[in-house]
């Protein structure tokens, strides 16, 4: 998928573990996410529902059903789904997940 989808907001809920790794928004280019929620700054991490709620709040999304969450860990996907978010589990090959995302956005 090239570029940004017009009319959609993008967020990243990240876990920064590696010492010396760029934290939060610093690791993304200017065209990256609209919102970055860094677990090391917030003191909460996926799959804690509060990280998803905080991310939605920062995006200005009131209705969780208007959000799509993608992750490679099924526990995180289940936690987001429990809040009502659309979810997509990303496997070793990310292409099926991207195809699923594009179909969902076109619906």
mmCIF file with all atom_site columns, C-alpha atoms in Angstrom, residues 59-104:
data_model
loop_
_atom_site.group_PDB
_atom_site.id
_atom_site.type_symbol
_atom_site.label_atom_id
_atom_site.label_alt_id
_atom_site.label_comp_id
_atom_site.label_asym_id
_atom_site.label_entity_id
_atom_site.label_seq_id
_atom_site.pdbx_PDB_ins_code
_atom_site.Cartn_x
_atom_site.Cartn_y
_atom_site.Cartn_z
_atom_site.occupancy
_atom_site.B_iso_or_equiv
_atom_site.pdbx_formal_charge
_atom_site.auth_seq_id
_atom_site.auth_comp_id
_atom_site.auth_asym_id
_atom_site.auth_atom_id
_atom_site.pdbx_PDB_model_num
ATOM 1  C CA . UNK A 1 59  ? -7.610  10.532  17.462 1.00 0.00 ? 59  UNK A CA 1
ATOM 2  C CA . UNK A 1 60  ? -10.959 12.073  18.398 1.00 0.00 ? 60  UNK A CA 1
ATOM 3  C CA . UNK A 1 61  ? -12.786 8.815   17.680 1.00 0.00 ? 61  UNK A CA 1
ATOM 4  C CA . UNK A 1 62  ? -15.777 8.400   20.001 1.00 0.00 ? 62  UNK A CA 1
ATOM 5  C CA . UNK A 1 63  ? -17.183 5.197   18.500 1.00 0.00 ? 63  UNK A CA 1
ATOM 6  C CA . UNK A 1 64  ? -14.736 2.270   18.631 1.00 0.00 ? 64  UNK A CA 1
ATOM 7  C CA . UNK A 1 65  ? -16.624 0.549   15.819 1.00 0.00 ? 65  UNK A CA 1
ATOM 8  C CA . UNK A 1 66  ? -15.279 3.282   13.507 1.00 0.00 ? 66  UNK A CA 1
ATOM 9  C CA . UNK A 1 67  ? -11.698 2.081   14.110 1.00 0.00 ? 67  UNK A CA 1
ATOM 10 C CA . UNK A 1 68  ? -9.603  -0.739  12.685 1.00 0.00 ? 68  UNK A CA 1
ATOM 11 C CA . UNK A 1 69  ? -6.783  -2.297  14.692 1.00 0.00 ? 69  UNK A CA 1
ATOM 12 C CA . UNK A 1 70  ? -4.045  -4.429  13.113 1.00 0.00 ? 70  UNK A CA 1
ATOM 13 C CA . UNK A 1 71  ? -1.507  -6.419  15.109 1.00 0.00 ? 71  UNK A CA 1
ATOM 14 C CA . UNK A 1 72  ? 0.559   -9.582  14.865 1.00 0.00 ? 72  UNK A CA 1
ATOM 15 C CA . UNK A 1 73  ? -0.388  -10.816 18.360 1.00 0.00 ? 73  UNK A CA 1
ATOM 16 C CA . UNK A 1 74  ? -3.795  -12.399 18.789 1.00 0.00 ? 74  UNK A CA 1
ATOM 17 C CA . UNK A 1 75  ? -4.073  -11.263 22.428 1.00 0.00 ? 75  UNK A CA 1
ATOM 18 C CA . UNK A 1 76  ? -3.832  -7.624  21.347 1.00 0.00 ? 76  UNK A CA 1
ATOM 19 C CA . UNK A 1 77  ? -6.347  -8.205  18.560 1.00 0.00 ? 77  UNK A CA 1
ATOM 20 C CA . UNK A 1 78  ? -8.784  -9.835  21.001 1.00 0.00 ? 78  UNK A CA 1
ATOM 21 C CA . UNK A 1 79  ? -8.487  -6.916  23.437 1.00 0.00 ? 79  UNK A CA 1
ATOM 22 C CA . UNK A 1 80  ? -9.239  -4.380  20.694 1.00 0.00 ? 80  UNK A CA 1
ATOM 23 C CA . UNK A 1 81  ? -12.161 -6.473  19.444 1.00 0.00 ? 81  UNK A CA 1
ATOM 24 C CA . UNK A 1 82  ? -13.601 -6.556  22.976 1.00 0.00 ? 82  UNK A CA 1
ATOM 25 C CA . UNK A 1 83  ? -13.855 -2.751  22.790 1.00 0.00 ? 83  UNK A CA 1
ATOM 26 C CA . UNK A 1 84  ? -15.793 -3.010  19.517 1.00 0.00 ? 84  UNK A CA 1
ATOM 27 C CA . UNK A 1 85  ? -12.969 -2.176  17.130 1.00 0.00 ? 85  UNK A CA 1
ATOM 28 C CA . UNK A 1 86  ? -12.662 -3.950  13.794 1.00 0.00 ? 86  UNK A CA 1
ATOM 29 C CA . UNK A 1 87  ? -9.548  -6.089  14.019 1.00 0.00 ? 87  UNK A CA 1
ATOM 30 C CA . UNK A 1 88  ? -7.148  -7.775  11.637 1.00 0.00 ? 88  UNK A CA 1
ATOM 31 C CA . UNK A 1 89  ? -4.514  -10.275 12.707 1.00 0.00 ? 89  UNK A CA 1
ATOM 32 C CA . UNK A 1 90  ? -1.333  -9.736  10.680 1.00 0.00 ? 90  UNK A CA 1
ATOM 33 C CA . UNK A 1 91  ? 0.532   -12.927 9.833  1.00 0.00 ? 91  UNK A CA 1
ATOM 34 C CA . UNK A 1 92  ? 4.123   -13.452 8.699  1.00 0.00 ? 92  UNK A CA 1
ATOM 35 C CA . UNK A 1 93  ? 3.048   -12.327 5.217  1.00 0.00 ? 93  UNK A CA 1
ATOM 36 C CA . UNK A 1 94  ? 1.361   -8.921  5.709  1.00 0.00 ? 94  UNK A CA 1
ATOM 37 C CA . UNK A 1 95  ? -0.260  -8.858  2.263  1.00 0.00 ? 95  UNK A CA 1
ATOM 38 C CA . UNK A 1 96  ? -3.460  -10.726 3.252  1.00 0.00 ? 96  UNK A CA 1
ATOM 39 C CA . UNK A 1 97  ? -3.955  -8.297  6.143  1.00 0.00 ? 97  UNK A CA 1
ATOM 40 C CA . UNK A 1 98  ? -3.525  -5.316  3.816  1.00 0.00 ? 98  UNK A CA 1
ATOM 41 C CA . UNK A 1 99  ? -6.011  -6.837  1.368  1.00 0.00 ? 99  UNK A CA 1
ATOM 42 C CA . UNK A 1 100 ? -8.478  -7.323  4.249  1.00 0.00 ? 100 UNK A CA 1
ATOM 43 C CA . UNK A 1 101 ? -7.926  -3.728  5.416  1.00 0.00 ? 101 UNK A CA 1
ATOM 44 C CA . UNK A 1 102 ? -8.517  -2.272  1.961  1.00 0.00 ? 102 UNK A CA 1
ATOM 45 C CA . UNK A 1 103 ? -11.705 -4.334  1.562  1.00 0.00 ? 103 UNK A CA 1
ATOM 46 C CA . UNK A 1 104 ? -12.954 -3.139  4.938  1.00 0.00 ? 104 UNK A CA 1
#
